[in-house]
C-alpha positions as YAML, in Angstrom:
chain: A
units: angstrom
residues:
- id: 1
  name: MET
  ca: [0.00, 0.00, 0.00]
- id: 2
  name: ALA
  ca: [1.24, 3.46, -0.86]
- id: 3
  name: ALA
  ca: [2.20, 5.82, 1.93]
- id: 4
  name: THR
  ca: [0.05, 8.83, 2.75]
- id: 5
  name: TYR
  ca: [1.40, 12.08, 4.11]
- id: 6
  name: ASP
  ca: [-0.22, 14.66, 6.34]
- id: 7
  name: PHE
  ca: [1.02, 17.79, 4.56]
- id: 8
  name: PRO
  ca: [0.71, 21.02, 6.57]
- id: 9
  name: SER
  ca: [-1.84, 23.47, 5.18]
- id: 10
  name: ASP
  ca: [0.79, 26.18, 4.52]
- id: 11
  name: LEU
  ca: [2.87, 23.72, 2.47]
- id: 12
  name: LEU
  ca: [-0.18, 22.68, 0.45]
- id: 13
  name: ALA
  ca: [-1.12, 26.32, -0.11]
- id: 14
  name: GLY
  ca: [2.45, 27.18, -1.16]
- id: 15
  name: GLN
  ca: [2.54, 24.30, -3.64]
- id: 16
  name: GLU
  ca: [-0.86, 25.26, -5.08]
- id: 17
  name: GLU
  ca: [0.22, 28.89, -5.50]
- id: 18
  name: LEU
  ca: [3.44, 27.68, -7.14]
- id: 19
  name: HIS
  ca: [1.36, 25.72, -9.68]
- id: 20
  name: GLN
  ca: [-0.77, 28.81, -10.35]
- id: 21
  name: VAL
  ca: [2.19, 31.18, -10.73]
- id: 22
  name: ARG
  ca: [3.95, 28.79, -13.11]
- id: 23
  name: ALA
  ca: [0.81, 28.43, -15.22]
- id: 24
  name: GLU
  ca: [0.34, 32.21, -15.32]
- id: 25
  name: LEU
  ca: [3.99, 32.78, -16.26]
- id: 26
  name: SER
  ca: [3.84, 30.13, -18.97]
- id: 27
  name: ALA
  ca: [0.68, 31.65, -20.48]
- id: 28
  name: LEU
  ca: [2.21, 35.13, -20.38]
- id: 29
  name: LEU
  ca: [5.44, 34.00, -22.08]
- id: 30
  name: LYS
  ca: [3.43, 32.30, -24.84]
- id: 31
  name: ARG
  ca: [1.58, 35.57, -25.54]
- id: 32
  name: LEU
  ca: [4.67, 37.77, -25.63]
- id: 33
  name: PRO
  ca: [6.92, 38.30, -28.65]
- id: 34
  name: TRP
  ca: [9.83, 35.85, -28.93]
- id: 35
  name: SER
  ca: [12.45, 38.51, -28.15]
- id: 36
  name: VAL
  ca: [12.59, 40.85, -25.18]
- id: 37
  name: GLU
  ca: [14.40, 43.47, -27.29]
- id: 38
  name: PRO
  ca: [13.14, 44.61, -30.71]
- id: 39
  name: LEU
  ca: [14.82, 42.45, -33.35]
- id: 40
  name: ASP
  ca: [14.46, 41.83, -37.07]
- id: 41
  name: GLY
  ca: [13.03, 38.54, -38.20]
- id: 42
  name: PHE
  ca: [15.29, 35.82, -39.57]
- id: 43
  name: SER
  ca: [15.36, 32.50, -41.34]
- id: 44
  name: ASP
  ca: [18.13, 29.91, -41.00]
- id: 45
  name: GLU
  ca: [18.16, 26.77, -43.11]
- id: 46
  name: SER
  ca: [21.79, 25.78, -42.48]
- id: 47
  name: GLY
  ca: [21.11, 23.70, -39.35]
- id: 48
  name: TRP
  ca: [19.56, 20.27, -39.01]
- id: 49
  name: ARG
  ca: [16.15, 21.95, -39.10]
- id: 50
  name: LYS
  ca: [14.86, 25.22, -40.47]
- id: 51
  name: ILE
  ca: [14.38, 28.03, -37.96]
- id: 52
  name: GLU
  ca: [12.26, 31.08, -38.69]
- id: 53
  name: ARG
  ca: [11.25, 33.99, -36.48]
- id: 54
  name: PRO
  ca: [9.15, 36.99, -37.45]
- id: 55
  name: ALA
  ca: [10.29, 40.48, -36.52]
- id: 56
  name: SER
  ca: [9.83, 41.11, -32.81]
- id: 57
  name: PRO
  ca: [8.66, 44.45, -31.46]
- id: 58
  name: GLY
  ca: [10.15, 43.49, -28.08]
- id: 59
  name: TRP
  ca: [8.46, 43.60, -24.71]
- id: 60
  name: THR
  ca: [7.09, 46.74, -23.15]
- id: 61
  name: ALA
  ca: [8.38, 47.88, -19.76]
- id: 62
  name: ASP
  ca: [5.10, 46.69, -18.21]
- id: 63
  name: GLU
  ca: [5.46, 43.24, -19.78]
- id: 64
  name: GLN
  ca: [9.05, 42.97, -18.56]
- id: 65
  name: ALA
  ca: [7.97, 44.00, -15.07]
- id: 66
  name: GLU
  ca: [5.15, 41.43, -15.05]
- id: 67
  name: VAL
  ca: [7.49, 38.63, -16.13]
- id: 68
  name: GLU
  ca: [10.03, 39.65, -13.48]
- id: 69
  name: LYS
  ca: [7.34, 39.80, -10.79]
- id: 70
  name: LEU
  ca: [6.08, 36.31, -11.66]
- id: 71
  name: ARG
  ca: [9.61, 34.86, -11.85]
- id: 72
  name: GLN
  ca: [10.46, 36.36, -8.47]
- id: 73
  name: ARG
  ca: [7.29, 34.95, -6.89]
- id: 74
  name: GLU
  ca: [7.96, 31.56, -8.49]
- id: 75
  name: HIS
  ca: [11.44, 31.57, -6.96]
- id: 76
  name: GLU
  ca: [10.13, 32.56, -3.51]
- id: 77
  name: LEU
  ca: [7.52, 29.79, -3.58]
- id: 78
  name: ALA
  ca: [9.97, 27.17, -4.84]
- id: 79
  name: VAL
  ca: [12.34, 28.00, -1.98]
- id: 80
  name: PHE
  ca: [9.48, 27.98, 0.54]
- id: 81
  name: VAL
  ca: [8.20, 24.58, -0.61]
- id: 82
  name: SER
  ca: [11.61, 22.92, -0.92]
- id: 83
  name: THR
  ca: [12.92, 24.14, 2.45]
- id: 84
  name: HIS
  ca: [9.72, 23.71, 4.46]
- id: 85
  name: ARG
  ca: [10.19, 22.23, 7.95]
- id: 86
  name: PHE
  ca: [7.94, 19.30, 6.96]
- id: 87
  name: TRP
  ca: [10.73, 17.70, 4.92]
- id: 88
  name: ALA
  ca: [12.82, 17.19, 8.06]
- id: 89
  name: GLU
  ca: [10.09, 14.87, 9.38]
- id: 90
  name: ILE
  ca: [10.28, 12.60, 6.32]
- id: 91
  name: THR
  ca: [12.94, 9.92, 5.99]
- id: 92
  name: ASP
  ca: [15.39, 10.22, 3.14]
- id: 93
  name: ALA
  ca: [13.93, 7.10, 1.54]
- id: 94
  name: ASP
  ca: [10.41, 8.57, 1.50]
- id: 95
  name: ARG
  ca: [11.23, 12.15, 0.55]
- id: 96
  name: VAL
  ca: [11.00, 11.72, -3.23]
- id: 97
  name: ASP
  ca: [7.66, 9.94, -2.95]
- id: 98
  name: ALA
  ca: [6.33, 12.61, -0.57]
- id: 99
  name: ARG
  ca: [7.49, 15.42, -2.88]
- id: 100
  name: THR
  ca: [5.80, 13.76, -5.85]
- id: 101
  name: ARG
  ca: [2.57, 13.34, -3.92]
- id: 102
  name: LEU
  ca: [2.66, 16.99, -2.83]
- id: 103
  name: LYS
  ca: [3.04, 18.11, -6.46]
- id: 104
  name: HIS
  ca: [-0.11, 16.16, -7.35]
- id: 105
  name: ALA
  ca: [-2.09, 16.80, -4.16]
- id: 106
  name: HIS
  ca: [-4.26, 19.41, -5.91]
- id: 107
  name: GLU
  ca: [-5.50, 16.76, -8.34]
- id: 108
  name: ALA
  ca: [-7.14, 14.69, -5.60]
...
């Protein structure tokens, strides 16, 4: 039988917010132009596959600030979750399983 873990509520909340921030950052990066700075488009057929990019207008200062804000929050949450006091209560042998279960706790 698989082990179950009694995750503290603050750890569960931190992990859930980390999922949300990562999803928001991913969606934002998909919407933004491919280059932060304005650049001309290009096409390169000399590699093992063809690469093409349209001209990029670059990111606005607001877009750059939003990406930075989300990346900073993602970092804060990742540190919080990975260094939480709960992990000291788990044996080394069970830590990977517990971490995996925490990542998927929101699915239950």
